[in-house]
Every structure is written in structure tokens, then in C-alpha cells.
XYZ file of C-alpha atoms in Angstrom:
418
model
C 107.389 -8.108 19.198
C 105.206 -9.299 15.923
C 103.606 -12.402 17.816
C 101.340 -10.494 20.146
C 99.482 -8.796 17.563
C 98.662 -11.210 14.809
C 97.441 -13.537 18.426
C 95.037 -10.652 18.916
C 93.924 -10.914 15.673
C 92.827 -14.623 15.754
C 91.367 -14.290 18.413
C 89.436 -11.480 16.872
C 88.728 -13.466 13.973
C 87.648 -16.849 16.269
C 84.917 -14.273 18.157
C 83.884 -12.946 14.435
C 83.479 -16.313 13.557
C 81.891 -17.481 17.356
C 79.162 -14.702 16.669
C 78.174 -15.942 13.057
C 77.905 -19.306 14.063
C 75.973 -18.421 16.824
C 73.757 -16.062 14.939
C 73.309 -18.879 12.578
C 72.256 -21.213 15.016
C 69.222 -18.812 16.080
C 68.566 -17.879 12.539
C 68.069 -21.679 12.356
C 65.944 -22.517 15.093
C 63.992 -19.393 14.267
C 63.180 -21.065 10.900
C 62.322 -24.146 12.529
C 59.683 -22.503 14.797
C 58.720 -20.781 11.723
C 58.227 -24.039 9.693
C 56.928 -25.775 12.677
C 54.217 -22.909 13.149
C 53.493 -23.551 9.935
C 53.298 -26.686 9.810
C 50.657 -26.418 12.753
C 48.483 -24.616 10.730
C 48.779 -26.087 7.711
C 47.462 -29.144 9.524
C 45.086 -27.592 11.520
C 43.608 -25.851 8.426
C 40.131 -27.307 6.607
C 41.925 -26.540 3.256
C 45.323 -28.718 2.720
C 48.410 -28.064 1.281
C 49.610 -30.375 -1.916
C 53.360 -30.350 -3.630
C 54.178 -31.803 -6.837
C 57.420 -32.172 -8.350
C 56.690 -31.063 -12.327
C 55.607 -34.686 -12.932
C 52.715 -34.241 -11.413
C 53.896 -36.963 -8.209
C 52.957 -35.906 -4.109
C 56.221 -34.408 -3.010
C 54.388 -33.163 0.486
C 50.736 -33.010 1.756
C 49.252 -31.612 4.647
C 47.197 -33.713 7.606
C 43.723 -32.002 6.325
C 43.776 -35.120 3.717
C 42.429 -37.453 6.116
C 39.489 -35.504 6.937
C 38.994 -34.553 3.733
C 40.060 -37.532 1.162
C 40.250 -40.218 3.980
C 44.195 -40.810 3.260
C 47.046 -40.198 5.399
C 49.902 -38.366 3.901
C 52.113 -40.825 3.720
C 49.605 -43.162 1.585
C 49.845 -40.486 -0.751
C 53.412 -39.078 -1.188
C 55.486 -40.482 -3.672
C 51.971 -41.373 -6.061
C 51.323 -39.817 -9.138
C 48.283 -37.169 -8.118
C 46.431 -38.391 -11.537
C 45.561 -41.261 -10.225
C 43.625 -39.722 -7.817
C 41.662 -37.573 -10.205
C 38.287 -37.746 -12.026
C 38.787 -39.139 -15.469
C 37.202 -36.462 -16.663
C 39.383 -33.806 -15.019
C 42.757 -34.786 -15.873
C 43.483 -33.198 -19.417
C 41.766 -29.880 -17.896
C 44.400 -30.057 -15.019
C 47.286 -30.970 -17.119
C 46.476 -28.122 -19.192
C 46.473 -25.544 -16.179
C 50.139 -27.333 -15.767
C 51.017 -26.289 -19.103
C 49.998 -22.552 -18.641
C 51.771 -22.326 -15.236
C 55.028 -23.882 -17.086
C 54.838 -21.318 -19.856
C 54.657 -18.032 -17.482
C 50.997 -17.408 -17.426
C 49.201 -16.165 -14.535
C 47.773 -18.812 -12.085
C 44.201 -19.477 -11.454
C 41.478 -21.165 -9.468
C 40.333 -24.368 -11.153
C 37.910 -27.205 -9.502
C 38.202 -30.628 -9.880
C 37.054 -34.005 -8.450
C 39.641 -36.163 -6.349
C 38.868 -39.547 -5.400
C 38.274 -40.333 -1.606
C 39.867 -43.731 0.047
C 36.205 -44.828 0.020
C 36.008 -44.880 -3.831
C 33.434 -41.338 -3.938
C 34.104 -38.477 -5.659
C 34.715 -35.297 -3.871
C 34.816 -31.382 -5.389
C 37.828 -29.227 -4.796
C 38.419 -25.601 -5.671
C 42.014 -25.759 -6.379
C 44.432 -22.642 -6.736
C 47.943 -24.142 -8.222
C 51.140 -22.077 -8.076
C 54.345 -22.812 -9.811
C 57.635 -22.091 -7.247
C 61.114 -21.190 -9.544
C 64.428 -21.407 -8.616
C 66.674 -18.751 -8.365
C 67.047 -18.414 -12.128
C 63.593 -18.780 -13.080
C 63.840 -22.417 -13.744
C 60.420 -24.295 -12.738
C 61.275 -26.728 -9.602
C 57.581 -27.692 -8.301
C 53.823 -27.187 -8.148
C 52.634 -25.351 -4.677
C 48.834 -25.848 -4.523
C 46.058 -24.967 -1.942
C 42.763 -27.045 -1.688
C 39.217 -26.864 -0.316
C 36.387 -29.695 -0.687
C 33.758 -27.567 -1.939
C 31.374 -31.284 -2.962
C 28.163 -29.430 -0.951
C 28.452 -26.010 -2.779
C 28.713 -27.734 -6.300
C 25.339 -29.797 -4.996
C 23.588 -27.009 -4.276
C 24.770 -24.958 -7.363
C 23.474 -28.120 -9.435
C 20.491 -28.138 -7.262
C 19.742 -24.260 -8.113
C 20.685 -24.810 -11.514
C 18.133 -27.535 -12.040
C 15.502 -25.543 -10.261
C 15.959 -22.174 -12.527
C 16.150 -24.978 -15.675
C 13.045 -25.857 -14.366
C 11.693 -22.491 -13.515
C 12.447 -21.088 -17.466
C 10.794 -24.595 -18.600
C 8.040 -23.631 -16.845
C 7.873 -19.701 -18.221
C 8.494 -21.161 -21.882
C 5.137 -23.299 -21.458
C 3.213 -20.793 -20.207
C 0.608 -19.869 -22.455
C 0.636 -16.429 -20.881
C 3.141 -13.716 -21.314
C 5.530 -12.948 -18.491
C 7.317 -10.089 -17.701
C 9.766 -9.396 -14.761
C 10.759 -5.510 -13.788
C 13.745 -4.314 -11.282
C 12.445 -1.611 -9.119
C 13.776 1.036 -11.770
C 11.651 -0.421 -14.073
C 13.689 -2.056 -16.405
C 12.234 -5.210 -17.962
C 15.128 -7.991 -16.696
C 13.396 -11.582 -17.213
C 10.220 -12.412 -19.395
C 9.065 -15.684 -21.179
C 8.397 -16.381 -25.235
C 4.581 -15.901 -25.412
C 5.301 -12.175 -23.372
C 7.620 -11.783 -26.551
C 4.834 -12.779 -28.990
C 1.875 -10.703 -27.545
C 4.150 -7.842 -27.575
C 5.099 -8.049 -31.248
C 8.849 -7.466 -29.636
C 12.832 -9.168 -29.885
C 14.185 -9.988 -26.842
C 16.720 -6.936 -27.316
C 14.036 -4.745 -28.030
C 12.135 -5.836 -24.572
C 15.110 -6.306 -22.606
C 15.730 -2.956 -20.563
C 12.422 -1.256 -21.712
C 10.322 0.624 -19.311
C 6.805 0.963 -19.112
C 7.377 4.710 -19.545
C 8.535 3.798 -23.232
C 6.211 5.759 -25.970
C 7.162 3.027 -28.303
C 4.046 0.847 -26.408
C 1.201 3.482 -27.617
C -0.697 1.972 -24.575
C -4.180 2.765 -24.400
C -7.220 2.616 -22.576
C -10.532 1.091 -23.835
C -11.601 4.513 -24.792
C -8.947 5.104 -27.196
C -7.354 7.490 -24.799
C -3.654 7.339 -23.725
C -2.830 5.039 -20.816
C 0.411 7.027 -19.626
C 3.472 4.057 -18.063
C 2.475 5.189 -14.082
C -0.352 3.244 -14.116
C 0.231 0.320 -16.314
C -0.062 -2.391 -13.500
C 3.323 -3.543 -12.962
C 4.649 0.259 -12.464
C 1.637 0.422 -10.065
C 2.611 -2.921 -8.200
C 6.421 -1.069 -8.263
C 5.182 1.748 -6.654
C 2.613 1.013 -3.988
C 4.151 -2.545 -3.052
C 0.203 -4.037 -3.849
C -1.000 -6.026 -6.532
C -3.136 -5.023 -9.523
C -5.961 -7.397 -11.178
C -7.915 -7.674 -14.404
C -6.538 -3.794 -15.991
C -7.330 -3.889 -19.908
C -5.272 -1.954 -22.342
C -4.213 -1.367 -25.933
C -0.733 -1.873 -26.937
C 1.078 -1.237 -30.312
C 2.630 -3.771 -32.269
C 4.649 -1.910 -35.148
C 5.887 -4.838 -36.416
C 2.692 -6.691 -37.088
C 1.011 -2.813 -37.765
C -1.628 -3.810 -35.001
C -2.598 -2.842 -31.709
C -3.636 -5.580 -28.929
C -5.408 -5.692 -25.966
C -3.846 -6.850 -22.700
C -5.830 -8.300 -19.914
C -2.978 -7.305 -17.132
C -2.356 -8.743 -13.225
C 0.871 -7.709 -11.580
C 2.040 -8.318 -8.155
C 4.913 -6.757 -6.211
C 7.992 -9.043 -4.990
C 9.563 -8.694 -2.043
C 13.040 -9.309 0.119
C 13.413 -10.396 3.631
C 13.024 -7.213 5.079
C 9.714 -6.055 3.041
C 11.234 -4.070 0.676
C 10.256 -4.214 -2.480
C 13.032 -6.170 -5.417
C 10.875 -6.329 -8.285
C 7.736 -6.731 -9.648
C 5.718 -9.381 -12.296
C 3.190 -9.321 -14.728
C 1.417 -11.823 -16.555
C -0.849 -10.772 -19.514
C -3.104 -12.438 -22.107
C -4.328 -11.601 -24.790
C -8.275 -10.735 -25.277
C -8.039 -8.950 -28.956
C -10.269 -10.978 -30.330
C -12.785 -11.207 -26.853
C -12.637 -7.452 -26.886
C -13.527 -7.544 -30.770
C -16.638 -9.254 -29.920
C -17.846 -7.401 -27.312
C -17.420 -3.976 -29.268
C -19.588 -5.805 -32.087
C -22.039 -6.556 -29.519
C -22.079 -3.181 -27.677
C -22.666 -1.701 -31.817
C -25.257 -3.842 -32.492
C -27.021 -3.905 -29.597
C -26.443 0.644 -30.058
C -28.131 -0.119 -33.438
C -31.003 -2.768 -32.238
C -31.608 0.062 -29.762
C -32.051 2.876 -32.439
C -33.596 0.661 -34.763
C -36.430 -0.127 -31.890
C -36.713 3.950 -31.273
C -36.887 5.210 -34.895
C -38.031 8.299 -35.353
C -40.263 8.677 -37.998
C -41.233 12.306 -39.948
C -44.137 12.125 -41.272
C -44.294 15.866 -42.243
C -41.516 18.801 -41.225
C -43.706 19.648 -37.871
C -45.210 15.733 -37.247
C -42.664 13.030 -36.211
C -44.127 9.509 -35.188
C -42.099 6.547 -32.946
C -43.299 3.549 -33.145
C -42.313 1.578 -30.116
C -42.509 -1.866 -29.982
C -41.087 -5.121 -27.172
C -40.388 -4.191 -23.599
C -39.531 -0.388 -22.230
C -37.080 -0.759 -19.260
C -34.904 2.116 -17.955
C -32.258 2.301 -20.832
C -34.688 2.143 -23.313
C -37.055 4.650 -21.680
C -34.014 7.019 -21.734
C -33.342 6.112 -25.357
C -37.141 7.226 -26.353
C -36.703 10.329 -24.331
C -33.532 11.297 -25.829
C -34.396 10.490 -29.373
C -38.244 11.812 -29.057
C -36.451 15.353 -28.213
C -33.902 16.148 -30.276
C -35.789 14.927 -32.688
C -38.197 17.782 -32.017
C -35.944 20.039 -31.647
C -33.800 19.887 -34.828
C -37.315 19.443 -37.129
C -39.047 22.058 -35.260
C -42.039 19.762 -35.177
C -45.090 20.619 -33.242
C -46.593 17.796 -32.895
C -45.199 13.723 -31.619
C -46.967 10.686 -32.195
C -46.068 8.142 -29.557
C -47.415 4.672 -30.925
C -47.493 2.055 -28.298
C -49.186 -0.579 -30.414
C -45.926 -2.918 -30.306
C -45.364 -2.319 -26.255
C -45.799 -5.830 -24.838
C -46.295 -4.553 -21.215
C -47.527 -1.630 -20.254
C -46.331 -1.082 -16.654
C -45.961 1.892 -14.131
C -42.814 2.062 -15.730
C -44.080 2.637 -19.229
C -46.682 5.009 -18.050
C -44.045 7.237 -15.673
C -41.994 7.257 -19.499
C -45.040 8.326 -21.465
C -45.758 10.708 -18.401
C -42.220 12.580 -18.985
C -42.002 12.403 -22.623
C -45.123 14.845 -22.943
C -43.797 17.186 -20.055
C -40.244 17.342 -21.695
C -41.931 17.961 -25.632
C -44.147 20.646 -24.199
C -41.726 22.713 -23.032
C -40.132 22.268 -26.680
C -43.489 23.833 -27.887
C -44.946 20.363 -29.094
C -47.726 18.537 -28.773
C -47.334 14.488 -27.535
C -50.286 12.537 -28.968
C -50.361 8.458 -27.467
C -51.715 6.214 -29.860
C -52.411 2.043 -29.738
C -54.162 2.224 -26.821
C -55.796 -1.255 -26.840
C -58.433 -2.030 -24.046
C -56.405 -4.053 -21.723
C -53.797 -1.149 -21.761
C -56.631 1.567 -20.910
C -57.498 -0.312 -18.205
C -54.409 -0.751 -16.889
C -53.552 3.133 -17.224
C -56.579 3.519 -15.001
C -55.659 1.336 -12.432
C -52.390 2.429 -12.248
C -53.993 6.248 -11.843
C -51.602 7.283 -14.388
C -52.571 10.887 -15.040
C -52.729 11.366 -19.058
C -54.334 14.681 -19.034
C -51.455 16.069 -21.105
C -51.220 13.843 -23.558
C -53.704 13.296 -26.534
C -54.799 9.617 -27.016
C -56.295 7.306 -29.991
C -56.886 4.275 -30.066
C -54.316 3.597 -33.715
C -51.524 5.144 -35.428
C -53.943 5.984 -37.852
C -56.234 7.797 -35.415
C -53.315 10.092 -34.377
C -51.920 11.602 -37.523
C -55.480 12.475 -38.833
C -55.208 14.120 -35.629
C -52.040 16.185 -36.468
C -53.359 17.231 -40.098
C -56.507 18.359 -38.464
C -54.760 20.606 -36.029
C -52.613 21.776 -38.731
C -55.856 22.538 -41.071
């Protein structure tokens, strides 16, 4: 009576048993397609997989290697992975062991492996360190790409912007690079040294900054929207030969900028940024306010006017009249008249070196303007040569009172006083 049910339950523990085995076998074969899959695209992949054991020897690497390094995986398993490495690169990657072995966080490093060939090849490397169950280390788990024509052309840029900043630093005009907000973001040594400025005191400044105390040639403010390079900024065109004044607390100076900016631009037109180059013309603009003063003083000095009593004034005129000096004697000649009061003008022509149409039309409009001031213009100096040529010219001088000197005219002007 007790035989028939411990028989069922074998055979209930044979089927338990049937079924684990069974679900064992497809847990295994589903791991093999797994790995297999895996294994596919591992070897199908442009980056390869590497293992280590924790001496740093090729436990496993995928097929990519013989694209990449020119090796097939078994040439390589078993070899200590140093020996494949730049000299230079080994303490650096031994070190990234030692971080990985003492719990810190992985991270990508690049190095240079050797090809079968003997040449040098970059790879951006990302190790991983796989623990057992109990956290003990068992092996190194890294990925690999060659990345040899990305390092070639971030050598190749780096050389070029080496050169580029070589190139600013020589210049022996300042430079100055805005962002389209206006910031200042790249400039060269002279821009530093015409600007009286530290690089942390240009860096990030606007033109918009009342620190500059930009002027114009007048002395008048010269407000950040139209300093070239916010121009260039704004209207996407370039701006040529624009003069201004610019403090220099530092030095307790001010100097003038000869300024051309021009407007950079991305693929698509828009505009990225804008540069200006300066130079300075302090000492050109210097020169040409002490000419422009002297010649303002020549000018006076060659259209004095000359009282010879509170209502008689005398100008001597001597060289060549042209149209700025005729409107020199005219100006001078009547508020001359005008603040004395005088009644009478002595215009001596003795000195004039040609006497012209020009001259004539001036001498003409000087006695119109002075008699409707109330005075009286009297010409003197008329030589013989300049008579005739008044007559030939059919310059009417019926207006005017003539003798032939200086002398001549202001007994003339005491008389009429008398």
C-alpha cells in the first residue's frame, strides 16, 4: 500500500528535475546566441574590444585588430600589452591601472599602440575594471578606437592658431576681436599697449564702456554705436580710416586711434564676430593741430587789423588773396568795425603780389559790407600796373576811395575827421 505513492513521487521528482535540465539547456544555448551575437559585433565593429588579466597581458581581443593594428588576435593574446605601447605612454597607462585598482571612477585616456608595420597609431581608450562577486579585481575590460587622423588634424589646427597668435603678437598694430554681443574675446599685445589696458581689464569690455572717454576730433563725445567695430557688428559692412580719442587712465593720457573694422561671417551669412585693427596717430594728429594753429595764426598775422585812431582802422595786406583769405579780410575788416565803431577803413594793398578779378571782386565786397556798418573803405597802394589792371578788368571802384600810399589814405581820414 506505501510503494505506489513514494513511485509517484520519483517520478515527480525525475520530471522536476527533466524540466530544469531542460530549461538549462535553453538558458544555455540562449547565452551562446547571446555571446555569439556578440561576438559578431564585436568583430564587425571599427572600435575593438581588449582584456587584460591585472598584469597587464591580452586575455581576449576582438577581429577589429587587424584592420586597425595589422595583428591577428591570436599574435597578440597571451603578450604583455606594454610591449605594444609608445614608450612614452606606458607610466601614464599604468597609472590609469592604479586608479581603476583603487576604486576610482574610469576614464577616457589616448595612447599610441604600435602597428605590425612598426608605425605608431592613436587610440582613445576607455578602460574598465570587471570584480568578482566580492569586489575582488579579476581583469581589465577596455574599448578602443584609432583616432591617428583626428590627433593630426588637432596638431595641424594647433600649429595653425600657434601660428595665427605669432602672427597677432608681431603685429605692430593693435587687434581686437568682438562676439556679436560685443564683448572683446581675442586681441593681440600692441591692442593692449595703445589702449593703456591688462588683459583682464580688456577682456569682456564693450565698446559701450564709459571707461574709454572716446572722442571725436572735436573734443566731443564719440558714444560706443558708432565706434567702427560696433558699426561693422551691426550693419554686417566694414568701416575705414574713423579717428578718435581714447582715454588711457593709467598713463593719464588720451590717444588717437586711426580705426578699420570689418564684419566676420559663418557659412550661412550671418554675422559671428567682428575685428578691428587700430594704430596709433597721437603724435601725426599732434602735428597737424600745430599746423592747422599756425597756419590760424600766419593767417591773422597776414590780416592784422591795425587802429590807428578809435574811428580809423588800417589792414595792411600783403602775398596772395585766394578765397580763404578773402573771407579772412572780410571777416576781420568787419567786426573790426563794428566793435571800434570806426568810420573810416584803410585797405592797403601795397604788399598784394597779384591783383586779380579775384582781388578786385574782394575789395568790391569789403566796401559794400563796411558801408552798411556806417564806414567809409578807403584803397590805398595802388601802384600803376595795378590801376591798369583794375581798368581792364572794369572793376567798378566808385565806392571806394583810392590813393596811391598808406600815407595818402590816413591824411585822408584826419581830413574828413577835421
Amino acid at each position: 500500500m506505501n510503494e505506489h505513492p513514494t513511485e509517484t513521487h520519483r517520478d515527480q521528482d525525475r520530471e522536476t528535475l527533466l524540466a530544469r535540465i531542460d530549461l538549462l539547456e535553453r538558458e544555455n544555448v540562449a547565452l551562446r546566441r547571446t555571446a555569439q551575437e556578440a561576438q559578431r559585433i564585436f568583430d564587425g565593429s571599427c572600435d575593438f574590444l581588449q582584456r587584460f588579466d591585472l598584469a597587464g597581458n591580452f586575455l581576449y581581443i576582438s577581429a577589429a585588430c587587424r584592420a586597425v593594428l595589422g595583428y591577428e588576435p591570436d599574435e597578440m593574446i597571451g603578450k604583455a600589452s606594454f610591449e605594444f605601447l609608445h614608450p612614452d605612454d606606458v607610466e601614464p597607462t599604468k597609472k590609469e591601472q592604479q586608479i581603476l585598482l583603487a576604486g576610482g571612477p574610469p576614464s577616457r585616456i589616448e595612447l599610441r599602440l604600435r602597428r605590425k608595420d612598426g608605425v605608431y597609431v592613436w587610440m582613445e581608450c576607455r578602460p574598465v575594471l570587471i570584480r568578482g562577486p566580492h569586489g575582488e579585481p579579476l581583469e581589465f575590460v577596455v574599448t578602443a578606437r584609432e583616432v591617428t587622423e583626428r590627433k593630426r588634424m588637432e596638431d595641424r589646427l594647433r600649429a595653425s592658431e600657434e601660428r595665427f597668435r605669432a602672427l597677432l603678437a608681431g603685429l605692430h598694430v593693435g587687434v581686437v576681436m568682438q562676439e556679436p554681443s560685443g564683448k572683446n574675446v581675442l586681441f593681440n599685445p600692441h591692442a593692449l599697449t595703445l589702449l593703456g589696458v591688462t588683459e583682464d581689464q580688456l577682456l569682456g569690455r564693450t565698446s559701450f564702456d564709459p571707461r574709454w572717454g572716446a572722442v571725436y576730433e572735436d573734443g566731443s563725445p564719440c558714444p560706443g554705436e558708432v565706434h567702427p567695430i560696433s558699426v561693422a557688428l551691426r550693419t554686417g559692412k566694414p568701416v575705414r580710416n574713423f579717428v578718435h580719442g581714447v582715454d588711457r587712465p593709467a598713463l593719464g593720457d588720451r590717444v588717437w586711434l586711426l580705426v578699420s573694422a570689418a564684419p566676420q561671417f559663418d557659412e550661412h551669412g550671418v554675422v559671428t564676430g567682428a575685428i578691428a585693427t587700430f594704430t596709433d596717430i597721437t603724435a601725426r594728429k599732434e602735428a597737424e593741430d600745430l599746423v592747422r594753429s599756425q597756419a590760424h595764426m600766419l593767417e591773422e598775422m597776414s590780416t592784422p587789423l591795425v587802429p590807428i585812431r578809435d574811428d580809423i582802422v588800417t589792414m595792411p595786406l600783403i602775398g596772395t588773396v585766394d578765397a580763404r583769405r578773402a573771407d579772412l579780410v572780410l571777416d576781420t575788416l568787419l567786426t573790426g568795425i563794428a566793435q571800434r565803431g570806426a568810420r573810416v577803413a584803410i585797405l592797403d594793398i601795397t604788399g598784394v603780389s597779384v591783383v586779380d578779378s579775384h582781388v578786385a571782386t574782394t575789395l568790391v565786397r569789403a566796401a559794400q559790407a563796411a558801408r552798411l556798418l556806417g564806414a567809409q573803405v578807403v584803397l590805398t597802394g595802388i601802384r600803376g600796373s595795378v590801376a591798369q589792371t583794375l581798368v581792364e578788368l572794369g572793376v567798378d571802384l566808385s565806392g571806394l576811395v583810392t590813393r596811391s600810399t598808406l600815407q595818402g589814405g590816413i591824411a585822408w581820414a584826419f581830413a574828413r575827421r577835421s
